[in-house]
Tab-separated table of C-alpha atoms and ligand atoms in Angstrom:
chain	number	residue	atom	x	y	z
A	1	UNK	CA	-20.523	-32.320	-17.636
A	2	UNK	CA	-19.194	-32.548	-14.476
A	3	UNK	CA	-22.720	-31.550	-11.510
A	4	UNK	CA	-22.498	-29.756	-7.911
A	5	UNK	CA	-25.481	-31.900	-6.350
A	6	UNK	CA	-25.664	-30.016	-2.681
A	7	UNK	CA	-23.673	-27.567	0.009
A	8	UNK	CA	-21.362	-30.643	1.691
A	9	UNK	CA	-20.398	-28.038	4.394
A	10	UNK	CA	-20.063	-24.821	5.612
A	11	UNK	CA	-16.444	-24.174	7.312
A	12	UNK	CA	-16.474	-21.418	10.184
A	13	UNK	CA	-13.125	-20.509	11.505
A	14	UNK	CA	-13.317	-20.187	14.916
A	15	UNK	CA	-11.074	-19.004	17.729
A	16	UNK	CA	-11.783	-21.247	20.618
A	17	UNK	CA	-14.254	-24.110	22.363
A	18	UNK	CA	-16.512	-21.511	23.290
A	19	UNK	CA	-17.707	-21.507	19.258
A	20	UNK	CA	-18.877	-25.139	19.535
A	21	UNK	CA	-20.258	-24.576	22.687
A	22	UNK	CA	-22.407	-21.884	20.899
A	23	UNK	CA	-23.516	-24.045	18.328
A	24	UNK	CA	-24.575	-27.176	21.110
A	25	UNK	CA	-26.260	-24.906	22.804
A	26	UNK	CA	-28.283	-24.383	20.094
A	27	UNK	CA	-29.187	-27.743	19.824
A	28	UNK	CA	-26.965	-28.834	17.103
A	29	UNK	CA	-24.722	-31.858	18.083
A	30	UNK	CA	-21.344	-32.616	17.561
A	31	UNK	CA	-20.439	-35.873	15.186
A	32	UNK	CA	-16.802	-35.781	15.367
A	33	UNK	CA	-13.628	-33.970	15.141
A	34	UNK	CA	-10.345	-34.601	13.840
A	35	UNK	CA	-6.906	-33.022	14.290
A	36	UNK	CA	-5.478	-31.906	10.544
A	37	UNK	CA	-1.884	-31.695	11.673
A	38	UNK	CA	-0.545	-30.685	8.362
A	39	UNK	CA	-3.114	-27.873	8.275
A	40	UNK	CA	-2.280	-26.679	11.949
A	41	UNK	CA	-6.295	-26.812	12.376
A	42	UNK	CA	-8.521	-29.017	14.907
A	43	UNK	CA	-12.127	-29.957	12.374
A	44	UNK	CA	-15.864	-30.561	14.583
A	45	UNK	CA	-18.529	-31.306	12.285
A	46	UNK	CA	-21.909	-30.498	13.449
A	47	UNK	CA	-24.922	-32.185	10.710
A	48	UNK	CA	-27.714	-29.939	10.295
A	49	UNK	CA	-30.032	-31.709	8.023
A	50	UNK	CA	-28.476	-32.683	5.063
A	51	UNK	CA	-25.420	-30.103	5.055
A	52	UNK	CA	-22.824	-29.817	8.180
A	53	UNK	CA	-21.156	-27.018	9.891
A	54	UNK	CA	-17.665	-27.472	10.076
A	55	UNK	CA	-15.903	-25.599	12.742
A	56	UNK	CA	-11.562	-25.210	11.880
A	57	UNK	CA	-9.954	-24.486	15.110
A	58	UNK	CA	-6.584	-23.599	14.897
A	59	UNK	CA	-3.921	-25.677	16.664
A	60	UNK	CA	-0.747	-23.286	16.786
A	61	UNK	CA	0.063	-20.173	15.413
A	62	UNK	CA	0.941	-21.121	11.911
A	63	UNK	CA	-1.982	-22.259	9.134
A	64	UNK	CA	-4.367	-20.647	7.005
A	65	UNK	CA	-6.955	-20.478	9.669
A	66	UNK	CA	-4.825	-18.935	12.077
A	67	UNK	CA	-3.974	-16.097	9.523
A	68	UNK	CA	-7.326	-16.171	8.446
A	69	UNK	CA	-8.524	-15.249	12.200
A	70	UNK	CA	-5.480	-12.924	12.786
A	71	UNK	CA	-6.632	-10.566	9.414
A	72	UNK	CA	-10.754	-10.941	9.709
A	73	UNK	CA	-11.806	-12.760	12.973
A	74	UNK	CA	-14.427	-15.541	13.222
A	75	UNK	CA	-16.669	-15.987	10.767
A	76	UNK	CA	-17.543	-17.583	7.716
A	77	UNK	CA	-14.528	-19.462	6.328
A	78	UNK	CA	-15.806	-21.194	3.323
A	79	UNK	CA	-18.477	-22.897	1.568
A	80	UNK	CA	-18.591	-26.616	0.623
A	81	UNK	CA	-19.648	-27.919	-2.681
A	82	UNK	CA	-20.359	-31.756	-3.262
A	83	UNK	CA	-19.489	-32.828	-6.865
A	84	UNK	CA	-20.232	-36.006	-8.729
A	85	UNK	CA	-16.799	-35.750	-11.208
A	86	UNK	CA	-14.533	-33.234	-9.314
A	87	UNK	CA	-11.636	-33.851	-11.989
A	88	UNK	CA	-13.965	-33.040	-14.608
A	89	UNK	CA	-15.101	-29.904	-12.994
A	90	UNK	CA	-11.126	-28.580	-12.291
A	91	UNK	CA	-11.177	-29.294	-16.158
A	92	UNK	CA	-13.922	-27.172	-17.261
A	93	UNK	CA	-12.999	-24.426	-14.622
A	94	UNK	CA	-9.425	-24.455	-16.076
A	95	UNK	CA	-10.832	-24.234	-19.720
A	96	UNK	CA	-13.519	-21.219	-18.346
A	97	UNK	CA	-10.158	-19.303	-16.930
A	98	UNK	CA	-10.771	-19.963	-13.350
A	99	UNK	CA	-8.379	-19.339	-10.323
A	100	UNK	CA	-8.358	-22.392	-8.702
A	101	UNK	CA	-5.997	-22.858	-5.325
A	102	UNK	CA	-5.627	-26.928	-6.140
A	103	UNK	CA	-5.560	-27.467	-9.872
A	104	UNK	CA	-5.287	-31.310	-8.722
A	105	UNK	CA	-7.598	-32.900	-6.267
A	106	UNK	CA	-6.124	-33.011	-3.009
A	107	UNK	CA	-7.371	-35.936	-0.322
A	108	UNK	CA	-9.540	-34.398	2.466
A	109	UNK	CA	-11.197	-36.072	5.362
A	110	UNK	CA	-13.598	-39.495	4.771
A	111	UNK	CA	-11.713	-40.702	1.514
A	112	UNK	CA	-12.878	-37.942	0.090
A	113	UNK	CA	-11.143	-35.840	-2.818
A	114	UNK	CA	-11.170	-32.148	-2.729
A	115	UNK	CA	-9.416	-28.237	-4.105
A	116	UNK	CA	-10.418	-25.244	-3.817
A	117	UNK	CA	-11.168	-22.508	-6.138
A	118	UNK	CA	-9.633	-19.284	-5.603
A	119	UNK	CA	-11.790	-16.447	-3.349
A	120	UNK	CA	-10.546	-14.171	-5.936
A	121	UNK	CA	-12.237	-16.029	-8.540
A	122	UNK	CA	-15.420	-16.544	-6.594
A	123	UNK	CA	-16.290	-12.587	-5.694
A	124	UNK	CA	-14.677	-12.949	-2.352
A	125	UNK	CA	-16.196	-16.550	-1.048
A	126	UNK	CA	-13.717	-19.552	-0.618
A	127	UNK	CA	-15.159	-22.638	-2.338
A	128	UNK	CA	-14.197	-26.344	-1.699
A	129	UNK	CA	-15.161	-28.767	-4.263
A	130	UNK	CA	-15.364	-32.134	-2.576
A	131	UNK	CA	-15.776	-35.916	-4.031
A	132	UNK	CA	-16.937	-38.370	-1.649
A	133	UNK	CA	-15.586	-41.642	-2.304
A	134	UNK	CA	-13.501	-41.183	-4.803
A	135	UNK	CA	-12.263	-44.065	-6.617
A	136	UNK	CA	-9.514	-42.276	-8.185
A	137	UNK	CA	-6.553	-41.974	-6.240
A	138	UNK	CA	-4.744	-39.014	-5.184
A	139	UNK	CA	-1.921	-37.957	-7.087
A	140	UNK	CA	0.368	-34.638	-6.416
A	141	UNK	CA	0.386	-33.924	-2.611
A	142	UNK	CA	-0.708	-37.144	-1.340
A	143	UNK	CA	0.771	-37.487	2.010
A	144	UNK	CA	-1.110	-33.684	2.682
A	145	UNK	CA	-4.327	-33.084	3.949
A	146	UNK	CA	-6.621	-30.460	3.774
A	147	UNK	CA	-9.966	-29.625	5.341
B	201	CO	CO1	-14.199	-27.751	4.405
């Protein structure tokens, strides 16, 4: 049975710089950031404890965030999920009847695995399932990305 084990991240889409100036000025430093060209979305990671904002910054007008901010603003974008056996979990979630937006895991930032689960599934929230370090490797949609 596959395990969530902690919140990985919390994604804010944001519209501009002046959202991680916000967030340094409240004391919470940036560790990096990372252009997601096939996203259309600039990542910053700021650690708090042992979670992470991550702040998706749109780089043109097309992309998910972009729409996202054109139809609700900033805000909360999604929520994060570390898992221990993310294949395994996409295989119980299947069997349970779950919308899922990647039925196969997807590569994301740090060699990490991830997919999402559908907001319509999840009462309205977002979720990304992410394995760090996987040792499987990717298979459908390997040369994409997502955050
Ligand atoms: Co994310």
């Amino acid at each position: 049975m596959a395990r969530i084990l902690s919140i990985d991240h919390i994604g804010l889409a944001v519209a501009d710089g002046a959202a991680a100036a916000f967030w340094q000025a409240l004391g919470l430093p940036c560790a990096g950031n990372e252009a997601v060209e096939s996203e259309a979305v600039s990542v910053a990671f700021f650690p708090v404890g042992a979670t992470r904002l991550e702040l998706l910054e749109p780089l043109g007008v097309e992309g998910a965030v972009q729409k996202f901010l054109a139809n609700r603003g900033e805000g909360v974008h999604h929520l994060c999920f570390a898992v221990d056996d993310l294949r395994g979990l996409l295989a119980q979630l299947t069997a349970a009847g779950v919308e899922l937006v990647n039925a196969e895991p997807r590569p994301g930032a740090e060699g990490s695995l991830v997919a999402f689960i559908h907001p319509r599934a999840a009462h309205g929230v977002l979720v990304e399932l992410r394995q760090h370090g996987s040792p499987h490797e990717p298979t459908a949609g390997s040369d994409e990305r997502i955050f």
